[in-house]
XYZ file of C-alpha atoms in Angstrom:
587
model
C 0.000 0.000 0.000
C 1.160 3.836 -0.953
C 0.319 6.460 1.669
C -1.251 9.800 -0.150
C 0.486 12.686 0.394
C -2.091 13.673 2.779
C -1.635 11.133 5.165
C 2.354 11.540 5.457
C 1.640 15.417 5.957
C -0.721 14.872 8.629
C 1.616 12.179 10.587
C 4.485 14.237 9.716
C 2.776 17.213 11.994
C 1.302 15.041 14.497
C 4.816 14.056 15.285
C 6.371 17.273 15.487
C 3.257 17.859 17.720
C 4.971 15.133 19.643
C 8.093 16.957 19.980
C 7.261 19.935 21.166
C 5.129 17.953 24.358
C 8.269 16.281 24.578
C 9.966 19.530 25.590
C 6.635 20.950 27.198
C 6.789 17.745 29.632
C 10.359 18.336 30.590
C 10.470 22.169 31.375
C 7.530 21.856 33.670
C 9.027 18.953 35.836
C 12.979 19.768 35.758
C 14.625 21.589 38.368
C 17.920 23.191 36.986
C 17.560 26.366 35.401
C 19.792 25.158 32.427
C 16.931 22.889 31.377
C 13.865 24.852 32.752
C 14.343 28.115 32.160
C 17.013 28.355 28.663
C 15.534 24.555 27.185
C 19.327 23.219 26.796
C 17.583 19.685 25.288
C 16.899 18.128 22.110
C 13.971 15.445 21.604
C 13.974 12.853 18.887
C 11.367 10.171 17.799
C 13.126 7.578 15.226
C 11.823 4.831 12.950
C 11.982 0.486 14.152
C 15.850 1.245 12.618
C 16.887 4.192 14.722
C 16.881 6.682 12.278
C 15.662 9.778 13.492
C 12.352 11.569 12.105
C 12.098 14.045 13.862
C 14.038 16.080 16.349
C 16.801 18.556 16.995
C 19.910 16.394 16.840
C 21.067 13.535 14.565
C 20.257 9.950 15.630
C 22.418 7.908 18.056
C 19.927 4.642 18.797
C 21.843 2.259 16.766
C 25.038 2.878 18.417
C 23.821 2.685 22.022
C 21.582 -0.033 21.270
C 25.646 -2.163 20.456
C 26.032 -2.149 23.531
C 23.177 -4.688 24.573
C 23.767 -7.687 22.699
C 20.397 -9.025 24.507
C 18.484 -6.197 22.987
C 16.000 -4.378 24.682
C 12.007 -5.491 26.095
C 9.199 -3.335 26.829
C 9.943 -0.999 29.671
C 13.412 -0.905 29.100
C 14.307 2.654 29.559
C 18.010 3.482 28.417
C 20.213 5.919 30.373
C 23.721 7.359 29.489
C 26.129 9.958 29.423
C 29.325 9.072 28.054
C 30.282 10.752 24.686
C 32.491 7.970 23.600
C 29.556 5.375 23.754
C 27.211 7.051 21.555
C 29.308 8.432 18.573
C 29.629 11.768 20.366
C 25.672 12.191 20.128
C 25.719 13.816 23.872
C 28.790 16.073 23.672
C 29.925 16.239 26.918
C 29.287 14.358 30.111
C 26.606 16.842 31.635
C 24.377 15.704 28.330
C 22.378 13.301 30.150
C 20.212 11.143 27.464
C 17.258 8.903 27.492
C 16.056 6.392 25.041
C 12.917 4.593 25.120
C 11.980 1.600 22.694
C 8.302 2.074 21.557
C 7.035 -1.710 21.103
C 3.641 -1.489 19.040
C 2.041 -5.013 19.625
C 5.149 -6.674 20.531
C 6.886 -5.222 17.860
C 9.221 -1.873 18.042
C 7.724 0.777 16.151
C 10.809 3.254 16.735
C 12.500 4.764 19.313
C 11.885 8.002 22.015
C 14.691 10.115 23.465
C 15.749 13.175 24.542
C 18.744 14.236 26.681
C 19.081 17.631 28.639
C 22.071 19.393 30.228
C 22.215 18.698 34.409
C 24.347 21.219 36.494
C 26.712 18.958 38.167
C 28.225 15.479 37.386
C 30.570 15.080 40.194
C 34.660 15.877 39.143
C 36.626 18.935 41.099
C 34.966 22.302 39.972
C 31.237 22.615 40.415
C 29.279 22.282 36.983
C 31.652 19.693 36.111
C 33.516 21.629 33.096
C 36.778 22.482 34.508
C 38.811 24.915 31.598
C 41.967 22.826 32.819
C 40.944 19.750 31.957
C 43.366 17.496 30.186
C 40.906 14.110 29.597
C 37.527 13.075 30.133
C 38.666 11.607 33.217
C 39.590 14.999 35.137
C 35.963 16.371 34.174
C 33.074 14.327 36.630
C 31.110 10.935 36.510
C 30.020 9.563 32.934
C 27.974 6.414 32.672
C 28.207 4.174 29.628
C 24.521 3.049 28.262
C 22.850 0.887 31.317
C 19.042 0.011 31.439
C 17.734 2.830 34.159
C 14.736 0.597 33.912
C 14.334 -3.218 32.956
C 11.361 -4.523 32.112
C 9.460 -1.639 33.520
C 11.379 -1.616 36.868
C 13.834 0.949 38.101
C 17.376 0.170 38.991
C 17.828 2.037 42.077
C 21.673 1.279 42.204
C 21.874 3.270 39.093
C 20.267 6.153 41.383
C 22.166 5.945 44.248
C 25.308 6.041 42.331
C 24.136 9.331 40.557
C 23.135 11.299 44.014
C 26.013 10.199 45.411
C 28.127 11.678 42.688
C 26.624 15.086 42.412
C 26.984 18.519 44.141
C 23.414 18.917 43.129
C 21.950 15.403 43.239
C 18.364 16.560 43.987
C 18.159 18.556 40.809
C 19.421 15.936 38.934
C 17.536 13.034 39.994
C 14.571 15.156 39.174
C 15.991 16.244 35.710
C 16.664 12.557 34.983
C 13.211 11.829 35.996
C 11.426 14.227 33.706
C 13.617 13.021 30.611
C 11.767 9.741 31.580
C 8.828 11.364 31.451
C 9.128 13.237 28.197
C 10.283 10.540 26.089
C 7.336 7.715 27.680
C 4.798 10.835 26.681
C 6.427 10.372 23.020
C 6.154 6.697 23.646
C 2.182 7.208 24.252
C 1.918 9.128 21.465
C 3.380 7.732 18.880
C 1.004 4.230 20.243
C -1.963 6.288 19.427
C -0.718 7.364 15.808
C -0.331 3.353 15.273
C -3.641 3.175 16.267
C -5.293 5.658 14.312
C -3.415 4.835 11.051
C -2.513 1.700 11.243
C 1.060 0.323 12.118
C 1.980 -0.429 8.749
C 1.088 2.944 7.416
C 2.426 4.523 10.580
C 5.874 3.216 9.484
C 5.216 3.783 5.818
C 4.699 7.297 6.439
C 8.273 7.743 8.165
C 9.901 6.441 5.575
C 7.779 8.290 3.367
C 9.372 11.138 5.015
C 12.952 10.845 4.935
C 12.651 9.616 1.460
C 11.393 13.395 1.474
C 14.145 15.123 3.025
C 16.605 12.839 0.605
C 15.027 14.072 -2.556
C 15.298 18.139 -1.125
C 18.817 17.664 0.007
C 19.816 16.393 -3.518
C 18.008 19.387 -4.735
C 19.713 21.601 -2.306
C 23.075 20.584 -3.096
C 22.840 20.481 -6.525
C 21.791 24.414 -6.913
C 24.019 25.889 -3.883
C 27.467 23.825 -3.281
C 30.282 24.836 -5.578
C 32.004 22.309 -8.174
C 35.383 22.930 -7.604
C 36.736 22.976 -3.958
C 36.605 25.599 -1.860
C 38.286 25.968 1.578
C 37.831 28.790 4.405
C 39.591 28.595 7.800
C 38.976 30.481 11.308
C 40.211 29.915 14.568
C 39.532 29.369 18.343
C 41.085 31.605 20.724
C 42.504 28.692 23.128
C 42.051 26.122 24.986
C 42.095 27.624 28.371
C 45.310 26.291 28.840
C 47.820 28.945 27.426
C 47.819 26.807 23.870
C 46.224 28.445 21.057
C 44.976 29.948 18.883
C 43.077 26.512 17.419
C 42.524 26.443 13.552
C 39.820 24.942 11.820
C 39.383 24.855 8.171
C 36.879 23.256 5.937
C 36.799 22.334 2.281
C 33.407 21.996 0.450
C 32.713 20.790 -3.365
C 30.318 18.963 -4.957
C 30.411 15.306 -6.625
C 28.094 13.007 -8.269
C 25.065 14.347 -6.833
C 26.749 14.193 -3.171
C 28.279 16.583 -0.750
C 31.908 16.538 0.546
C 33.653 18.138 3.313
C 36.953 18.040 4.155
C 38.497 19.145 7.336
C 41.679 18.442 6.563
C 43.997 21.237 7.326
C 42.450 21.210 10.999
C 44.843 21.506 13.777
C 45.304 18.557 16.101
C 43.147 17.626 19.346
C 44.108 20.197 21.718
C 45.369 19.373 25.302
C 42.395 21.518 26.886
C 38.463 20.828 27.236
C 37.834 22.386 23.822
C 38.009 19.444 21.820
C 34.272 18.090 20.190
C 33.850 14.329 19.790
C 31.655 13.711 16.410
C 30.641 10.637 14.424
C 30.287 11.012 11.062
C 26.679 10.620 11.078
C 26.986 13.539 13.915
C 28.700 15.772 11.862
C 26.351 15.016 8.883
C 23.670 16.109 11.154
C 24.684 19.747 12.006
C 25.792 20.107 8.365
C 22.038 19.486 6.839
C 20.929 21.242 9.964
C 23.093 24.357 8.459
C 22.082 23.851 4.826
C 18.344 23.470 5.770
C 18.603 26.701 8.361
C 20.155 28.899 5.618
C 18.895 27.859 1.609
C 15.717 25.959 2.419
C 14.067 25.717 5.696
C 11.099 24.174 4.589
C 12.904 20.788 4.095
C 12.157 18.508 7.480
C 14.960 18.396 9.320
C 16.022 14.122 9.787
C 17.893 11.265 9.128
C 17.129 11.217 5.610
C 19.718 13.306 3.891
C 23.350 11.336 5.220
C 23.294 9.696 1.726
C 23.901 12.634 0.537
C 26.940 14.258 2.496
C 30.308 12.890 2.486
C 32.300 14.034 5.632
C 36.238 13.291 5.910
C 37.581 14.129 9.192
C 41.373 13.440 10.509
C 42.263 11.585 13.680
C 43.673 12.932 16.378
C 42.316 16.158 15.444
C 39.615 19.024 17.013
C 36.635 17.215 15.167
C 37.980 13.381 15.965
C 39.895 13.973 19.383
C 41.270 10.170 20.439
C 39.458 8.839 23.763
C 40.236 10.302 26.311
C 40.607 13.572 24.971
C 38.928 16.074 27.684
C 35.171 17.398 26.434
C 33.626 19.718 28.525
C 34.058 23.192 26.958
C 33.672 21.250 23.313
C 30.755 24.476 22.239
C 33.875 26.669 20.978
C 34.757 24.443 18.559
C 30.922 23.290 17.539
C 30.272 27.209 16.917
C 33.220 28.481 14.946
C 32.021 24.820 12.979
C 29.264 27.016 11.723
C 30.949 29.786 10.956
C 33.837 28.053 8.863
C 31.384 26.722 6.592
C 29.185 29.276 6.239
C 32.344 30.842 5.238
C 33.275 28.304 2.946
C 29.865 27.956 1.175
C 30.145 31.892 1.100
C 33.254 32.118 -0.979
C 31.991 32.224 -4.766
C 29.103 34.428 -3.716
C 29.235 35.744 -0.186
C 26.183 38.021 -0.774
C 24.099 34.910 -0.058
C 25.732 34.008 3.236
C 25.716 35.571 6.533
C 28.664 36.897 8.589
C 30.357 35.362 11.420
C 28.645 35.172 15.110
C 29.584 35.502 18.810
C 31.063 32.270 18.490
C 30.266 29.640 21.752
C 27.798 29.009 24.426
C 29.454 31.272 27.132
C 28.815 30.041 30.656
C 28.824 32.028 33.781
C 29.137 29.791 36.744
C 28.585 30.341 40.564
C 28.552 28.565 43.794
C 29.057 28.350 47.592
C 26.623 28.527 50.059
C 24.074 31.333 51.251
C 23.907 33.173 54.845
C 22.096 30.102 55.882
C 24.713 27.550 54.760
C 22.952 26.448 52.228
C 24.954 25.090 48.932
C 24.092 27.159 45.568
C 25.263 26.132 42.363
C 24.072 28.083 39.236
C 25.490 27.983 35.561
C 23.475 29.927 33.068
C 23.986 30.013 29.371
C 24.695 33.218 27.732
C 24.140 35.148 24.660
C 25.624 37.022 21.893
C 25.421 39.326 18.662
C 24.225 36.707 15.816
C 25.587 37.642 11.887
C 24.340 40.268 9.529
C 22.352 38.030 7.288
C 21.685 38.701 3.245
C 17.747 39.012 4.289
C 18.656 41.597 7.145
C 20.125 42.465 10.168
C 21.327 40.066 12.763
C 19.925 39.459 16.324
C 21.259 41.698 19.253
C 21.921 39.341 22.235
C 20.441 35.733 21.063
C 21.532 32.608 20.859
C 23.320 30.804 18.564
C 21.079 27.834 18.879
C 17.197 29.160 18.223
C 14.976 27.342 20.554
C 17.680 28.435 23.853
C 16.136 31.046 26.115
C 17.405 33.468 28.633
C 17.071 32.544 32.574
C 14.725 35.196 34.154
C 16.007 38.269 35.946
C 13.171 37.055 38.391
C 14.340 33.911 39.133
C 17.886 34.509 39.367
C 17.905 37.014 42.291
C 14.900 34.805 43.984
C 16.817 31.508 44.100
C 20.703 32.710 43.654
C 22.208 35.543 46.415
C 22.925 37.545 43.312
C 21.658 40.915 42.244
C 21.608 41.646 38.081
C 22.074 45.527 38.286
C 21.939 45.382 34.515
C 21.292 43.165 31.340
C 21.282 44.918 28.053
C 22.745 45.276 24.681
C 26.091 46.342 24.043
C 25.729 49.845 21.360
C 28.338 49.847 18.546
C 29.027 45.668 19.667
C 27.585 44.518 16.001
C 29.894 45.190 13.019
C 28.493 48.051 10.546
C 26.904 46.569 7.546
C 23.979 47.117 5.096
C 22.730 44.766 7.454
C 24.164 45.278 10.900
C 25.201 42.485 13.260
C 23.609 41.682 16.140
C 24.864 43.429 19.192
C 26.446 41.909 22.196
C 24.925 41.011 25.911
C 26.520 42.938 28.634
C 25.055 41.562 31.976
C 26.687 42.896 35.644
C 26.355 40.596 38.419
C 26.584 41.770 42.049
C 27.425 39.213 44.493
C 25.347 39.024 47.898
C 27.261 35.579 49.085
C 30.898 34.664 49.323
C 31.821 31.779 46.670
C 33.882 30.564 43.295
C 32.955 31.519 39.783
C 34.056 29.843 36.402
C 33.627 31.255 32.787
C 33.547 29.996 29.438
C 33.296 32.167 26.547
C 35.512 32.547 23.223
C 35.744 35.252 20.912
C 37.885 37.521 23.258
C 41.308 37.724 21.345
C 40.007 37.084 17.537
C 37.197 39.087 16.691
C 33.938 37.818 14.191
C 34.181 38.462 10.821
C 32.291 41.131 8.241
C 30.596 39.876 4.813
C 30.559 41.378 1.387
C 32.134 44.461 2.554
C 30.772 44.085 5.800
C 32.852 45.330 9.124
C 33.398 42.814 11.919
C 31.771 42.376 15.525
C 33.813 43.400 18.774
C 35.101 40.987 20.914
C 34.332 39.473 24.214
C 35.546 40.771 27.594
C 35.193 40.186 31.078
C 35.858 42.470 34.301
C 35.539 41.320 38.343
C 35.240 44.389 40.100
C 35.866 43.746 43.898
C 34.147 45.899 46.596
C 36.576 48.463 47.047
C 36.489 49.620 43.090
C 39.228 47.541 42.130
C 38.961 46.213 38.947
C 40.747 42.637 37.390
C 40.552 41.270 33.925
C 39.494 38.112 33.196
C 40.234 35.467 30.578
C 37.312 33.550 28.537
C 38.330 30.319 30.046
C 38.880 30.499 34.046
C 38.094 28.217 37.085
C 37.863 28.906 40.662
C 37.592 33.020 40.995
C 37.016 33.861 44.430
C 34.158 36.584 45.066
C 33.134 38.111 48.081
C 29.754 39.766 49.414
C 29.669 43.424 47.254
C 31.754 42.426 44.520
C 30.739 42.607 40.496
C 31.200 40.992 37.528
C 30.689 42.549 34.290
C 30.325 39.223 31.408
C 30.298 40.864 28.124
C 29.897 38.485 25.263
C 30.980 38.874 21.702
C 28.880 40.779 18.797
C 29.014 39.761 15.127
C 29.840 40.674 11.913
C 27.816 42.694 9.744
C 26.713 42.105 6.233
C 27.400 44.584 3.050
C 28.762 47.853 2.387
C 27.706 49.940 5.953
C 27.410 52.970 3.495
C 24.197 51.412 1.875
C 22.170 51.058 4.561
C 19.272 53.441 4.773
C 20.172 56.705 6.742
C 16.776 56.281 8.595
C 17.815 52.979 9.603
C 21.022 54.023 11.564
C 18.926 57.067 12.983
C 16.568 54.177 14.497
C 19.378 52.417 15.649
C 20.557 55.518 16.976
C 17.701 56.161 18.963
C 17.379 52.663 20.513
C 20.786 52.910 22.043
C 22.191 50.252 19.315
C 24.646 52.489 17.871
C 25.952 55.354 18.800
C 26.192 58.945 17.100
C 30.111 58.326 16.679
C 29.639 55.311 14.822
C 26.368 56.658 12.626
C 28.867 59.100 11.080
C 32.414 57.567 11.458
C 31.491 53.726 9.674
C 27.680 54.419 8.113
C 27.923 57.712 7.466
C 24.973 59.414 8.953
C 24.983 62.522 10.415
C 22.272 63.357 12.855
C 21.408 67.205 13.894
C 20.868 67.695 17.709
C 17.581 66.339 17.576
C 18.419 63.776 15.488
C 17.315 63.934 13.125
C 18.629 63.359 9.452
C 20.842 65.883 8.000
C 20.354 64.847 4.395
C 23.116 67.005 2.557
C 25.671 66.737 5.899
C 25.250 62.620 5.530
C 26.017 62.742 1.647
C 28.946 64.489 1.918
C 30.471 62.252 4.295
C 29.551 59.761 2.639
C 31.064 60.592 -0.286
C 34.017 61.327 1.756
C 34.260 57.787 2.918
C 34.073 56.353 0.075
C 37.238 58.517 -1.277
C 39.566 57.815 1.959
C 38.924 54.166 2.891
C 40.251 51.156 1.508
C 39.140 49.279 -1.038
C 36.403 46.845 0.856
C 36.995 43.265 1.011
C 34.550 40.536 0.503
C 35.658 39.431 3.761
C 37.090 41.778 6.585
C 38.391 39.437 9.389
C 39.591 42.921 11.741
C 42.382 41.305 14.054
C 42.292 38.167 12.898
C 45.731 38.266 11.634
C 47.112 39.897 13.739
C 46.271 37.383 16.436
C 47.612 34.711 14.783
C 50.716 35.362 13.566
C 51.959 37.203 17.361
């Protein structure tokens, strides 16, 4: 029997229905803020042969399910968090995942799972992502796939080991808990769907589906990827350990109908955290996710296009780090992966790509304990300037990943002795453009408890790049000013600060670059920018030049003079403008 097209569009959005209860069951029962509040997790429902549907991250089933020679019954409930056992599908060890086998009738009708960052794993620096980390081993507690339940029953050992191994073990048990939860309220769903259609169609329709996404990825690669090779590189700061700066460089052509990328040319694992452990079937995975994002984001985003991309990565390198190279600050290299090929696919016509971004996940991290001697432990994602884009300007303060969210103001200085005296967007942070970047996040923290903080963040010594004559983004910084007005630099990758009661931080994160020549963007759109605090006056008339009278307001024949005066003093603009870059990398 052939489904109608009907019938595969109506369980193609009844399952992405499913997805979104998946992540609408786990924010309402998690604890940690990481999870509740900014949604770092990614749900997947597969087919009877692992391969995912639908979800936010490539599939891992068949290489956890290797590990159980005796295969798996109803009720069996997976659990794991060891990037080396799953192809690198959870990145680091604080990715704790899930999988749930769906048996229809006896039969398995696909898999459930979802896995969700938890605060603490155990290891010496609260959070568990020490920045001097030299393997996997100096980072926390990582569990290789076990059955968290057999045969609908729980294995409490498996429990007791995780409290026991956690600053934060009542958060976690709970996040663990509401993983369960989400993935058996995929199970149910996906029961009923086999019910209402039929299990044969049910399972006709998936593959109905990614034999959808296979035909629009052929599609897609045949009109955008180049013939001939391409290659861009761009690099990581460091790896927190004095080494650095990191390059990465990708090259891209097209060949009988398939994809290719190369990353050779990449330098070798590095002895920090910053490494990122990838299958090939990973790294396939964020490259569709890219391709669909930027030329065509009405293909669905699953397991059907990997026929189609050819990825060649070296050992021993930043993308295939040898076990046990250390894990936990792996998001600098995963977003300057982005940014590399968006350069490369931007090289024969970079008026169709956007710039670079902000360039990580930063992390601000803080613990001790409260007047009451109560332990704290908070890490909170933050947020940058995303690209100048060809379709406009970029995003002031967002992140890199769409469906992350900010943690409340609110619920910071309710649960956490903290006080945020200010969280806004940093003015003149996005590069100048046509299109501007987005603008940074500058956030000051005042401390009302004693305790440690960590940071993560990148972007600080090399800044992100401008497009088709497009200027780049500033770069990240970070300030601890103690309670007597003295004031310390930080690094973007430090452990163990001491703060006191009345002391500040000031976390600024990177901006981005912007997109085409700033001297074509329309005058009323820097006056608006202008007036929101985005850019200031200075900037209006020094890089887009727009000159604003007192009440700013336009001053039409001032503006095209100095325009016209640019245009006669500065360089010749570059397709790309990387600002320090080389500098940076040749000291």
């Amino acid at each position: 029997m052939s489904l109608d097209s009907i019938t595969v569009d109506i369980i193609e959005n009844a399952l992405k229905n499913i997805k979104e209860e998946m992540d609408v069951t786990l924010f309402r029962s998690a604890m940690s803020p990481v999870i509740r509040e900014q949604h770092d997790c990614f749900p997947m429902i597969t087919n009877p042969d692992g391969k995912m549907v639908v979800g936010n991250f490539g599939s891992h089933v068949p290489e956890v399910l290797s590990h159980f020679p005796e295969g798996v019954q109803e009720g069996d409930v997976i659990f794991l968090s060891d990037p080396y056992s799953c192809g690198g599908s959870i990145s680091h060890i604080n990715d704790w995942m899930i999988i749930v086998p769906i048996f229809v009738n006896g039969k398995i009708a696909g898999y459930s799972s979802m896995f969700g960052h938890v605060m603490d794993v155990g290891g010496p620096i609260p959070s568990s992502m020490p920045v001097t980390a030299t393997s996997i081993y100096g980072e926390g507690v990582r569990f290789p796939p076990l059955k968290l339940f057999e045969k609908g029953k729980l294995n409490g050992s498996i429990v007791s080991i995780i409290k026991a191994n956690s600053r934060t073990p009542v958060e976690n048990y709970s996040d663990l808990m509401a993983i369960v939860a989400s993935c058996r309220t995929a199970e149910k769903r996906v029961k009923e769907l086999c019910e209402r259609f039929g299990t044969e169609s049910y399972l006709e329709g998936l593959e109905a589906l990614l034999d959808r996404t296979s035909v629009m990825m052929k599609q897609l690669i045949t009109g955008f990827l180049p013939d001939k090779p391409v290659s861009f590189e761009d690099y990581i700061d460091d790896d927190g350990l004095g080494n650095g700066p990191f390059k990465m460089k990708l090259t891209v052509w097209k060949e009988g109908g398939r994809a290719i990328f190369d990353w050779e040319g990449t330098d070798p694992q590095a002895p920090g955290p910053i490494n990122y452990y990838l299958s090939e079937n990973m790294f396939k995975m964020f490259l569709g996710a890219f391709l669909i994002s930027v030329f065509d984001p009405a293909i669905m985003f699953n397991d059907g296009f990997y026929d189609s991309l050819e990825v060649r990565m070296p050992e021993k390198s930043l993308v295939k780090p040898e076990y046990p190279a250390a894990l936990g600050c792996r998001t600098h290299v995963l977003s300057r992966f982005f940014d590399v090929l968006s350069g490369a696919l931007s090289l024969n016509t970079p008026e169709n790509s956007p710039a670079a971004g902000y360039g990580t996940s930063p992390y601000f991290i803080f613990s001790g304990k409260d007047e009451d001697g109560k332990e704290f432990h908070l890490m909170e994602v933050m947020y940058g300037g995303l690209p100048g884009r060809p379709i406009g300007d970029g995003i002031d303060g967002h992140s890199w990943w769409p469906a992350f969210v900010n943690i409340p103001t609110e619920y910071l200085e309710t649960y956490y002795p903290l006080q945020i005296d200010y969280y806004r967007t940093g003015t003149d942070s996005g590069g100048a453009g046509k299109h501007r970047g987005g603008n940074c996040n500058e956030k000051l923290y005042t401390f009302k408890s004693n305790g440690i903080v960590s940071i993560h963040d990148d972007r600080a010594k090399i800044q992100p790049w401008g497009i088709n004559k497009g200027e780049p983004g500033t770069s990240s910084y970070k300030v601890l000013i103690r309670k007597n007005g003295e004031k310390q630099e930080l690094g973007s990758k430090v452990d163990e600060i001491d703060v006191y009661i009345g002391d500040q931080l000031l976390f600024v994160t990177g901006g981005s670059g912007g997109w085409g020549d700033p001297l074509e963007r329309e005058p009323a759109l820097v006056q608006k920018d202008v007036k929101r605090g985005l850019v200031s006056r200075e900037k209006a008339e020094a890089a887009y030049g727009v000159i604003l009278n007192a009440n700013d307001e336009i001053d039409v024949k001032a503006t095209l003079a100095q325009r016209d005066q640019i245009k006669q003093s500065r360089p010749a603009p570059q397709a790309f403008h990387f600002g320090n870059r080389d500098e940076v990398v040749t000291s």
